[in-house]
Amino acid sequence: MATSEELHKRRVEAVARGVGSTISAYVDRAGGGTITDVDGREWIDFAAGIAVTNVGNSAPRVVEAVRAQVERFTHTCFMVAPYESYVAVCEQLNALTPGGFEKRSALFNSGAEAVENAVKIARHATGRPAVVVFDHAYHGRTNLTMALTAKNMPYKHRFGPFAGEVYRVPMSYPLRDGGLDGATAAARSIEMIEKQVGAENVAALLIEPIQGEGGFVVPAEGFLPALREWATAAGVVFVADEIQTGFCRTGDWFACEHEGVQPDLITLAKGIAGGLPLAAVTGRADLMDAVHVGGLGGTYGGNPIACAAALAAMETMRELDLAAAARRIGAVMGERLDAIAAGDPRVAEVRGRGAMLAVEIVRPGTLTPDPAATAAVSAACHAAGLLTLTCGTYGNVLRFLPPLVISDDELGRGLDILAAAFG
Ligand SMILES: Cc1ncc(COP(=O)(O)O)c(C=O)c1O
């Protein structure tokens, strides 16, 4: 087998430079809470392929379901010749997502594609053009979703012009907005929408219940419910982007449940199918069914292998109660992160929920972001065998997203490495 160094040389000659990687080692296998490279080095996995392998890599049920499906048929295109697993995934999503109302789902390939389709559906159903998004938001890298995403580098820089009718308003970011309470922060955003866009022009308000790439920003209690209430009154479609927070990650099946918020539409991807590419829009039947026959779809959306994997992944989440696992991971990890923060003045805040936690790193005694210190801690983790990711508008947030099946031992060893990296 080629070594990581050899593979890296080939990569430089073959793969476009614009596609980056967090580590330069090449994966041989992965499972549970670890990744092993082709040279036999092991990393404890606090990334889960960016919140994807919630059920772990090569989860037994997923492997079995995929194998069985590949032998039956690999692709017919649901728009040409439909099959049961697509319908079954939609049934499960309709039942699992918050809101007791009648729902429909449509399946796609990627998170960005789900977000694009949620916007299409909201515009079609309301006949309105505008989409409201938030500071620090991340919704993808396609043309429309770049416009919805806040951060320029690396996502948008020199890739414009971007799609129009996208309006950005302030997020509730307690560390950086002076600790505004949720209702006040929501009133500030709503006033901006009403003054600058006009509620009657808004098709959708799109929000991550806990922001992912933007820095694991947890809005103040009450922010989401206040926006939900305003959207209802204004006839605006409330879209929760649960692509990173979904599928047990935050200790509930979906992060909106924490405050009892029922979105009109939810965008889903990442954790849905144990690592196979699948995404969905799930929501109110009246909105979803407003679109004419043939208006939604795509060649691979809801591919049968991905659907088989999703059914197996959801079964695994239920069987192993991975929402409870996320809460347990959050309790253990939160305690260790609090201890690190207590001894290190660079840590301005420990935040997140369940197995979606992060630390924000600043110059001691200030709120000035310190991306260099963040990168240094992250690099020390990588060198010592722990795979961590950074995020945040200012690049100063270290985030932790372990697979929800990580063992206590792996979690403990990972946290020891992290503590030592803060040194
Ligand atoms: C909240 C959120 N929305 C959308 C996306 C885009 O998903 P994808 O990369 O599958 O297109 C992501 C990916 O990180 C995300 O975290």
CSV table of C-alpha atoms and ligand atoms in Angstrom, one decimal:
chain,number,residue,atom,x,y,z
A,1,MET,CA,0.0,0.0,0.0
A,2,ALA,CA,1.3,3.5,-0.8
A,3,THR,CA,2.4,5.6,2.1
A,4,SER,CA,0.7,8.9,3.1
A,5,GLU,CA,3.7,10.8,1.8
A,6,GLU,CA,3.5,9.0,-1.6
A,7,LEU,CA,-0.2,9.6,-1.8
A,8,HIS,CA,0.3,13.3,-1.0
A,9,LYS,CA,2.8,13.6,-3.9
A,10,ARG,CA,0.3,12.1,-6.3
A,11,ARG,CA,-2.5,14.3,-4.9
A,12,VAL,CA,-0.6,17.5,-5.6
A,13,GLU,CA,-0.3,16.4,-9.3
A,14,ALA,CA,-3.8,15.2,-9.6
A,15,VAL,CA,-6.2,17.0,-7.3
A,16,ALA,CA,-7.2,20.7,-7.7
A,17,ARG,CA,-5.5,22.9,-5.1
A,18,GLY,CA,-8.8,24.4,-4.1
A,19,VAL,CA,-9.8,21.2,-2.3
A,20,GLY,CA,-8.1,21.3,1.1
A,21,SER,CA,-7.7,18.7,3.8
A,22,THR,CA,-7.3,19.1,7.6
A,23,ILE,CA,-4.6,16.5,7.9
A,24,SER,CA,-2.1,15.2,5.2
A,25,ALA,CA,-2.4,11.6,6.2
A,26,TYR,CA,-4.4,9.2,4.0
A,27,VAL,CA,-7.1,7.0,5.5
A,28,ASP,CA,-7.0,3.3,5.4
A,29,ARG,CA,-9.9,2.5,7.6
A,30,ALA,CA,-12.1,4.0,10.3
A,31,GLY,CA,-14.7,2.8,12.8
A,32,GLY,CA,-16.2,3.7,16.1
A,33,GLY,CA,-14.2,6.7,17.3
A,34,THR,CA,-10.9,6.2,15.4
A,35,ILE,CA,-9.4,6.7,12.0
A,36,THR,CA,-6.3,4.8,10.9
A,37,ASP,CA,-4.0,6.0,8.1
A,38,VAL,CA,-2.2,3.9,5.5
A,39,ASP,CA,1.0,4.0,7.6
A,40,GLY,CA,-0.8,2.5,10.6
A,41,ARG,CA,-1.1,5.8,12.6
A,42,GLU,CA,-4.3,6.2,14.5
A,43,TRP,CA,-6.3,9.3,15.3
A,44,ILE,CA,-9.1,9.7,17.8
A,45,ASP,CA,-11.9,11.2,15.7
A,46,PHE,CA,-13.4,14.4,17.1
A,47,ALA,CA,-14.6,15.4,13.6
A,48,ALA,CA,-16.9,12.6,12.4
A,49,GLY,CA,-16.3,13.7,8.8
A,50,ILE,CA,-17.9,17.1,9.8
A,51,ALA,CA,-20.8,15.8,11.8
A,52,VAL,CA,-21.7,13.0,9.4
A,53,THR,CA,-20.7,9.6,10.9
A,54,ASN,CA,-22.9,10.0,14.0
A,55,VAL,CA,-23.5,6.2,13.9
A,56,GLY,CA,-19.8,5.7,13.4
A,57,ASN,CA,-17.8,4.7,10.3
A,58,SER,CA,-18.9,1.5,8.7
A,59,ALA,CA,-21.7,1.0,11.3
A,60,PRO,CA,-22.7,-2.7,11.1
A,61,ARG,CA,-26.4,-2.1,10.1
A,62,VAL,CA,-25.4,0.4,7.5
A,63,VAL,CA,-22.8,-1.9,5.9
A,64,GLU,CA,-25.3,-4.8,5.8
A,65,ALA,CA,-28.1,-2.6,4.3
A,66,VAL,CA,-25.8,-1.1,1.7
A,67,ARG,CA,-24.4,-4.5,0.7
A,68,ALA,CA,-27.9,-5.9,0.3
A,69,GLN,CA,-29.1,-3.0,-1.7
A,70,VAL,CA,-26.1,-3.0,-4.1
A,71,GLU,CA,-26.9,-6.6,-4.9
A,72,ARG,CA,-30.5,-5.8,-5.7
A,73,PHE,CA,-30.1,-2.6,-7.8
A,74,THR,CA,-27.9,0.4,-7.6
A,75,HIS,CA,-29.9,3.1,-9.4
A,76,THR,CA,-33.1,3.5,-11.4
A,77,CYS,CA,-33.7,7.3,-10.6
A,78,PHE,CA,-36.8,7.8,-8.4
A,79,MET,CA,-38.1,10.2,-11.0
A,80,VAL,CA,-38.1,7.3,-13.6
A,81,ALA,CA,-38.8,4.1,-11.7
A,82,PRO,CA,-39.6,4.6,-7.9
A,83,TYR,CA,-38.7,2.2,-5.1
A,84,GLU,CA,-39.8,1.7,-1.5
A,85,SER,CA,-36.8,2.8,0.4
A,86,TYR,CA,-37.2,6.4,-0.8
A,87,VAL,CA,-40.8,6.4,0.4
A,88,ALA,CA,-39.7,4.8,3.7
A,89,VAL,CA,-37.1,7.5,4.4
A,90,CYS,CA,-39.7,10.2,3.7
A,91,GLU,CA,-42.1,8.5,6.1
A,92,GLN,CA,-39.5,8.3,8.8
A,93,LEU,CA,-38.4,11.9,8.4
A,94,ASN,CA,-42.0,13.1,8.5
A,95,ALA,CA,-42.5,11.3,11.8
A,96,LEU,CA,-39.2,12.1,13.4
A,97,THR,CA,-39.0,15.9,12.8
A,98,PRO,CA,-40.6,18.4,15.1
A,99,GLY,CA,-44.2,19.3,14.5
A,100,GLY,CA,-47.3,17.2,14.7
A,101,PHE,CA,-48.8,18.5,11.4
A,102,GLU,CA,-49.0,16.7,8.2
A,103,LYS,CA,-45.6,16.6,6.4
A,104,ARG,CA,-44.0,15.7,3.1
A,105,SER,CA,-40.3,15.2,2.3
A,106,ALA,CA,-38.1,15.3,-0.9
A,107,LEU,CA,-34.6,13.8,-1.1
A,108,PHE,CA,-31.5,15.3,-2.6
A,109,ASN,CA,-27.7,14.6,-2.5
A,110,SER,CA,-26.0,17.3,-0.5
A,111,GLY,CA,-26.8,19.8,2.2
A,112,ALA,CA,-26.4,22.8,-0.2
A,113,GLU,CA,-28.9,21.1,-2.5
A,114,ALA,CA,-31.4,20.7,0.3
A,115,VAL,CA,-31.1,24.4,1.2
A,116,GLU,CA,-31.5,25.4,-2.4
A,117,ASN,CA,-34.7,23.4,-2.6
A,118,ALA,CA,-36.1,24.7,0.6
A,119,VAL,CA,-35.7,28.2,-0.8
A,120,LYS,CA,-37.4,27.1,-4.1
A,121,ILE,CA,-40.3,25.6,-2.2
A,122,ALA,CA,-40.7,28.7,0.1
A,123,ARG,CA,-40.6,31.1,-2.9
A,124,HIS,CA,-43.0,29.0,-4.9
A,125,ALA,CA,-45.5,28.6,-2.0
A,126,THR,CA,-45.5,32.2,-0.9
A,127,GLY,CA,-44.9,33.9,-4.2
A,128,ARG,CA,-42.4,36.2,-2.5
A,129,PRO,CA,-38.7,36.7,-3.4
A,130,ALA,CA,-36.6,37.5,-0.3
A,131,VAL,CA,-34.6,35.2,1.9
A,132,VAL,CA,-33.4,36.3,5.3
A,133,VAL,CA,-30.3,34.8,6.7
A,134,PHE,CA,-28.0,35.6,9.7
A,135,ASP,CA,-24.5,36.8,10.4
A,136,HIS,CA,-22.0,33.9,10.7
A,137,ALA,CA,-24.4,31.6,8.8
A,138,TYR,CA,-23.2,28.7,6.7
A,139,HIS,CA,-25.5,27.1,4.2
A,140,GLY,CA,-23.2,25.7,1.5
A,141,ARG,CA,-21.0,26.5,-1.5
A,142,THR,CA,-23.3,26.5,-4.5
A,143,ASN,CA,-24.2,29.9,-6.1
A,144,LEU,CA,-27.3,30.5,-4.1
A,145,THR,CA,-25.9,28.9,-0.9
A,146,MET,CA,-22.7,31.0,-1.2
A,147,ALA,CA,-25.0,34.0,-1.1
A,148,LEU,CA,-26.7,32.6,2.0
A,149,THR,CA,-23.3,31.9,3.7
A,150,ALA,CA,-21.8,34.8,5.6
A,151,LYS,CA,-18.0,34.2,5.5
A,152,ASN,CA,-15.9,35.4,2.6
A,153,MET,CA,-12.7,33.4,2.9
A,154,PRO,CA,-12.5,30.7,1.9
A,155,TYR,CA,-16.1,30.1,0.8
A,156,LYS,CA,-17.0,33.1,-1.4
A,157,HIS,CA,-13.8,34.9,-2.3
A,158,ARG,CA,-13.8,35.8,-6.0
A,159,PHE,CA,-16.6,33.4,-6.7
A,160,GLY,CA,-19.3,36.1,-7.3
A,161,PRO,CA,-21.6,37.5,-8.5
A,162,PHE,CA,-23.9,35.8,-6.1
A,163,ALA,CA,-27.7,35.2,-6.2
A,164,GLY,CA,-29.9,38.1,-5.3
A,165,GLU,CA,-32.8,38.7,-2.9
A,166,VAL,CA,-30.7,37.5,0.1
A,167,TYR,CA,-30.7,39.7,3.2
A,168,ARG,CA,-28.5,39.3,6.3
A,169,VAL,CA,-29.5,40.3,9.8
A,170,PRO,CA,-27.7,40.0,13.2
A,171,MET,CA,-27.5,36.7,15.0
A,172,SER,CA,-27.8,36.2,18.7
A,173,TYR,CA,-24.2,35.7,19.7
A,174,PRO,CA,-24.2,36.1,23.5
A,175,LEU,CA,-20.4,36.3,23.8
A,176,ARG,CA,-20.1,39.0,21.2
A,177,ASP,CA,-23.4,41.0,21.5
A,178,GLY,CA,-23.0,42.0,25.1
A,179,GLY,CA,-25.2,39.1,26.2
A,180,LEU,CA,-28.4,40.4,24.7
A,181,ASP,CA,-31.3,38.2,25.8
A,182,GLY,CA,-33.0,36.2,23.1
A,183,ALA,CA,-36.2,38.3,22.8
A,184,THR,CA,-34.2,41.6,22.5
A,185,ALA,CA,-31.8,40.0,20.0
A,186,ALA,CA,-34.7,38.8,17.9
A,187,ALA,CA,-36.5,42.2,18.1
A,188,ARG,CA,-33.3,43.8,16.7
A,189,SER,CA,-33.2,41.3,13.8
A,190,ILE,CA,-36.9,41.6,13.1
A,191,GLU,CA,-36.8,45.4,13.1
A,192,MET,CA,-34.1,45.2,10.5
A,193,ILE,CA,-36.1,42.8,8.3
A,194,GLU,CA,-39.2,45.0,8.5
A,195,LYS,CA,-37.4,48.2,7.8
A,196,GLN,CA,-34.9,47.0,5.1
A,197,VAL,CA,-36.8,44.2,3.4
A,198,GLY,CA,-40.5,44.4,4.3
A,199,ALA,CA,-42.1,41.3,5.9
A,200,GLU,CA,-44.5,41.0,2.9
A,201,ASN,CA,-41.5,40.5,0.6
A,202,VAL,CA,-39.9,37.7,2.6
A,203,ALA,CA,-40.4,34.1,1.5
A,204,ALA,CA,-38.2,32.4,4.0
A,205,LEU,CA,-36.2,33.0,7.2
A,206,LEU,CA,-33.4,30.5,7.2
A,207,ILE,CA,-31.5,29.8,10.4
A,208,GLU,CA,-29.2,27.1,11.9
A,209,PRO,CA,-30.6,26.5,15.4
A,210,ILE,CA,-26.9,26.2,16.5
A,211,GLN,CA,-24.5,27.6,13.9
A,212,GLY,CA,-22.0,25.2,12.6
A,213,GLU,CA,-19.2,26.6,10.4
A,214,GLY,CA,-19.9,30.0,11.8
A,215,GLY,CA,-18.5,29.1,15.2
A,216,PHE,CA,-21.0,26.8,17.1
A,217,VAL,CA,-22.9,29.9,18.1
A,218,VAL,CA,-25.7,29.1,20.4
A,219,PRO,CA,-28.4,31.8,20.3
A,220,ALA,CA,-29.7,33.1,23.6
A,221,GLU,CA,-32.7,31.3,25.0
A,222,GLY,CA,-35.9,32.7,23.4
A,223,PHE,CA,-34.2,33.9,20.2
A,224,LEU,CA,-35.5,31.1,18.0
A,225,PRO,CA,-39.0,31.0,19.5
A,226,ALA,CA,-39.4,34.8,19.0
A,227,LEU,CA,-38.4,34.5,15.3
A,228,ARG,CA,-40.7,31.5,14.9
A,229,GLU,CA,-43.6,33.5,16.3
A,230,TRP,CA,-42.8,36.5,14.1
A,231,ALA,CA,-42.5,34.3,11.0
A,232,THR,CA,-46.0,32.8,11.7
A,233,ALA,CA,-47.6,36.2,12.0
A,234,ALA,CA,-45.8,37.5,8.9
A,235,GLY,CA,-46.6,34.5,6.7
A,236,VAL,CA,-42.9,33.8,6.3
A,237,VAL,CA,-41.7,30.3,6.0
A,238,PHE,CA,-39.4,29.4,8.9
A,239,VAL,CA,-36.7,27.1,7.7
A,240,ALA,CA,-34.4,25.4,10.2
A,241,ASP,CA,-31.1,24.3,8.7
A,242,GLU,CA,-30.4,21.2,10.8
A,243,ILE,CA,-27.8,19.9,8.4
A,244,GLN,CA,-25.0,20.0,11.1
A,245,THR,CA,-27.2,19.8,14.2
A,246,GLY,CA,-29.5,17.0,13.2
A,247,PHE,CA,-29.7,13.3,13.9
A,248,CYS,CA,-29.1,13.2,17.6
A,249,ARG,CA,-26.0,15.4,17.5
A,250,THR,CA,-27.2,17.9,20.1
A,251,GLY,CA,-28.8,15.4,22.5
A,252,ASP,CA,-32.2,15.5,20.7
A,253,TRP,CA,-33.1,14.2,17.3
A,254,PHE,CA,-33.1,17.8,16.1
A,255,ALA,CA,-31.7,20.9,17.8
A,256,CYS,CA,-35.0,22.8,17.4
A,257,GLU,CA,-36.6,20.5,19.9
A,258,HIS,CA,-34.6,22.0,22.7
A,259,GLU,CA,-36.9,25.1,22.8
A,260,GLY,CA,-39.9,23.4,21.3
A,261,VAL,CA,-39.6,25.3,18.0
A,262,GLN,CA,-41.5,23.7,15.1
A,263,PRO,CA,-40.1,24.8,11.8
A,264,ASP,CA,-42.2,25.0,8.6
A,265,LEU,CA,-39.4,23.3,6.7
A,266,ILE,CA,-36.2,21.5,7.9
A,267,THR,CA,-33.1,20.9,5.8
A,268,LEU,CA,-31.3,17.7,6.6
A,269,ALA,CA,-28.1,16.0,5.4
A,270,LYS,CA,-24.8,14.9,7.0
A,271,GLY,CA,-25.8,12.5,9.8
A,272,ILE,CA,-28.8,11.1,7.9
A,273,ALA,CA,-27.2,8.1,6.2
A,274,GLY,CA,-24.0,7.1,8.1
A,275,GLY,CA,-21.7,8.6,5.5
A,276,LEU,CA,-23.5,8.0,2.3
A,277,PRO,CA,-24.6,11.2,0.4
A,278,LEU,CA,-28.2,12.0,1.1
A,279,ALA,CA,-30.1,15.1,2.0
A,280,ALA,CA,-33.7,16.1,2.5
A,281,VAL,CA,-36.2,18.8,2.9
A,282,THR,CA,-39.0,17.9,5.2
A,283,GLY,CA,-41.9,20.1,6.1
A,284,ARG,CA,-45.5,21.2,6.1
A,285,ALA,CA,-47.5,19.3,3.5
A,286,ASP,CA,-49.2,22.5,2.2
A,287,LEU,CA,-45.9,24.1,1.4
A,288,MET,CA,-44.1,21.1,0.0
A,289,ASP,CA,-47.1,20.1,-2.1
A,290,ALA,CA,-47.5,23.6,-3.5
A,291,VAL,CA,-44.9,22.8,-6.0
A,292,HIS,CA,-46.1,21.4,-9.4
A,293,VAL,CA,-45.3,17.8,-10.4
A,294,GLY,CA,-41.8,17.6,-11.8
A,295,GLY,CA,-40.7,20.9,-10.1
A,296,LEU,CA,-38.4,19.1,-7.6
A,297,GLY,CA,-35.9,16.3,-8.1
A,298,GLY,CA,-32.5,15.4,-9.6
A,299,THR,CA,-30.8,12.3,-11.1
A,300,TYR,CA,-29.4,10.9,-7.9
A,301,GLY,CA,-31.5,12.5,-5.2
A,302,GLY,CA,-32.7,9.7,-2.9
A,303,ASN,CA,-30.4,7.1,-4.5
A,304,PRO,CA,-31.4,3.6,-3.3
A,305,ILE,CA,-28.1,2.8,-1.7
A,306,ALA,CA,-28.2,6.1,0.2
A,307,CYS,CA,-31.8,5.4,1.3
A,308,ALA,CA,-30.9,1.9,2.5
A,309,ALA,CA,-28.1,3.4,4.5
A,310,ALA,CA,-30.3,6.1,5.9
A,311,LEU,CA,-32.9,3.6,7.1
A,312,ALA,CA,-30.2,1.6,8.8
A,313,ALA,CA,-28.6,4.7,10.3
A,314,MET,CA,-31.9,5.9,11.7
A,315,GLU,CA,-32.5,2.4,13.1
A,316,THR,CA,-29.1,2.4,14.7
A,317,MET,CA,-29.8,5.8,16.3
A,318,ARG,CA,-33.0,4.4,17.8
A,319,GLU,CA,-31.5,1.1,18.9
A,320,LEU,CA,-28.5,2.6,20.6
A,321,ASP,CA,-30.3,5.7,21.8
A,322,LEU,CA,-27.7,8.0,20.3
A,323,ALA,CA,-29.5,11.1,21.5
A,324,ALA,CA,-28.8,9.9,25.1
A,325,ALA,CA,-25.2,9.1,24.0
A,326,ALA,CA,-24.8,12.7,22.7
A,327,ARG,CA,-25.9,14.0,26.1
A,328,ARG,CA,-23.5,11.7,27.9
A,329,ILE,CA,-20.6,12.7,25.6
A,330,GLY,CA,-21.6,16.4,26.2
A,331,ALA,CA,-21.5,16.0,30.0
A,332,VAL,CA,-18.1,14.3,30.0
A,333,MET,CA,-16.6,16.6,27.4
A,334,GLY,CA,-18.2,19.8,28.9
A,335,GLU,CA,-16.6,19.1,32.3
A,336,ARG,CA,-13.2,18.7,30.8
A,337,LEU,CA,-13.5,21.8,28.6
A,338,ASP,CA,-14.7,23.8,31.6
A,339,ALA,CA,-11.5,22.7,33.5
A,340,ILE,CA,-9.4,23.7,30.5
A,341,ALA,CA,-11.1,27.1,30.3
A,342,ALA,CA,-10.6,27.6,34.1
A,343,GLY,CA,-6.9,27.2,33.7
A,344,ASP,CA,-6.4,29.0,30.4
A,345,PRO,CA,-7.3,32.7,29.9
A,346,ARG,CA,-7.3,32.3,26.1
A,347,VAL,CA,-10.6,30.4,26.3
A,348,ALA,CA,-13.3,33.0,26.3
A,349,GLU,CA,-16.2,30.5,26.2
A,350,VAL,CA,-17.1,26.8,26.2
A,351,ARG,CA,-20.4,26.4,24.3
A,352,GLY,CA,-22.6,24.1,22.4
A,353,ARG,CA,-25.0,21.3,23.2
A,354,GLY,CA,-24.7,17.5,23.5
A,355,ALA,CA,-21.9,16.2,21.3
A,356,MET,CA,-21.5,19.5,19.5
A,357,LEU,CA,-19.2,21.5,21.7
A,358,ALA,CA,-16.5,24.2,21.0
A,359,VAL,CA,-14.2,26.6,22.7
A,360,GLU,CA,-13.7,30.2,21.4
A,361,ILE,CA,-10.1,31.4,21.7
A,362,VAL,CA,-9.1,35.0,22.2
A,363,ARG,CA,-6.2,37.2,23.4
A,364,PRO,CA,-6.4,36.9,27.2
A,365,GLY,CA,-8.4,39.7,28.8
A,366,THR,CA,-10.0,40.7,25.5
A,367,LEU,CA,-12.5,39.5,23.0
A,368,THR,CA,-10.0,39.8,20.2
A,369,PRO,CA,-10.1,36.5,18.3
A,370,ASP,CA,-6.8,34.6,18.2
A,371,PRO,CA,-6.9,32.3,15.1
A,372,ALA,CA,-3.2,31.7,15.4
A,373,ALA,CA,-3.5,30.2,18.9
A,374,THR,CA,-6.5,28.2,17.7
A,375,ALA,CA,-4.5,26.8,14.8
A,376,ALA,CA,-1.6,26.0,17.1
A,377,VAL,CA,-3.7,24.0,19.5
A,378,SER,CA,-5.4,22.2,16.7
A,379,ALA,CA,-2.0,21.3,15.1
A,380,ALA,CA,-0.8,20.0,18.5
A,381,CYS,CA,-3.9,17.8,18.7
A,382,HIS,CA,-3.3,16.4,15.2
A,383,ALA,CA,0.4,15.7,15.9
A,384,ALA,CA,-0.6,13.9,19.1
A,385,GLY,CA,-3.3,11.7,17.5
A,386,LEU,CA,-6.5,13.7,17.9
A,387,LEU,CA,-8.5,14.9,14.9
A,388,THR,CA,-10.1,18.3,15.7
A,389,LEU,CA,-11.6,20.9,13.4
A,390,THR,CA,-11.6,24.7,13.6
A,391,CYS,CA,-14.4,27.0,12.6
A,392,GLY,CA,-15.9,30.5,13.2
A,393,THR,CA,-16.1,33.7,11.3
A,394,TYR,CA,-12.8,34.7,12.9
A,395,GLY,CA,-11.2,31.2,12.6
A,396,ASN,CA,-10.8,31.1,16.4
A,397,VAL,CA,-13.2,28.3,17.4
A,398,LEU,CA,-12.0,24.8,18.1
A,399,ARG,CA,-15.0,22.4,17.6
A,400,PHE,CA,-15.6,18.9,18.7
A,401,LEU,CA,-17.9,16.5,16.8
A,402,PRO,CA,-17.1,12.9,17.8
A,403,PRO,CA,-19.1,10.0,16.4
A,404,LEU,CA,-21.9,9.3,18.9
A,405,VAL,CA,-20.7,5.7,19.2
A,406,ILE,CA,-17.2,6.8,20.5
A,407,SER,CA,-16.2,4.6,23.5
A,408,ASP,CA,-15.6,6.1,26.9
A,409,ASP,CA,-11.9,5.2,26.6
A,410,GLU,CA,-11.5,6.9,23.2
A,411,LEU,CA,-13.3,9.9,24.4
A,412,GLY,CA,-11.2,10.1,27.6
A,413,ARG,CA,-7.9,9.7,25.6
A,414,GLY,CA,-9.0,12.3,23.1
A,415,LEU,CA,-9.7,14.8,25.9
A,416,ASP,CA,-6.3,14.0,27.5
A,417,ILE,CA,-4.6,14.9,24.2
A,418,LEU,CA,-6.7,18.1,24.0
A,419,ALA,CA,-5.9,19.1,27.6
A,420,ALA,CA,-2.2,18.5,26.9
A,421,ALA,CA,-2.4,20.6,23.6
A,422,PHE,CA,-3.6,23.6,25.6
A,423,GLY,CA,-0.7,22.8,27.9
B,1,LIG,C1,-25.7,24.1,8.5
B,1,LIG,C2,-25.2,23.6,7.2
B,1,LIG,N1,-25.9,23.9,6.1
B,1,LIG,C3,-25.5,23.4,4.9
B,1,LIG,C4,-24.3,22.8,4.7
B,1,LIG,C5,-23.9,22.3,3.3
B,1,LIG,O1,-23.9,20.9,3.3
B,1,LIG,P1,-23.1,20.2,2.1
B,1,LIG,O2,-21.7,20.4,2.4
B,1,LIG,O3,-23.5,18.7,2.2
B,1,LIG,O4,-23.5,20.8,0.8
B,1,LIG,C6,-23.5,22.5,5.8
B,1,LIG,C7,-22.2,21.9,5.7
B,1,LIG,O5,-21.3,22.0,6.5
B,1,LIG,C8,-23.9,23.0,7.1
B,1,LIG,O6,-23.2,22.8,8.2
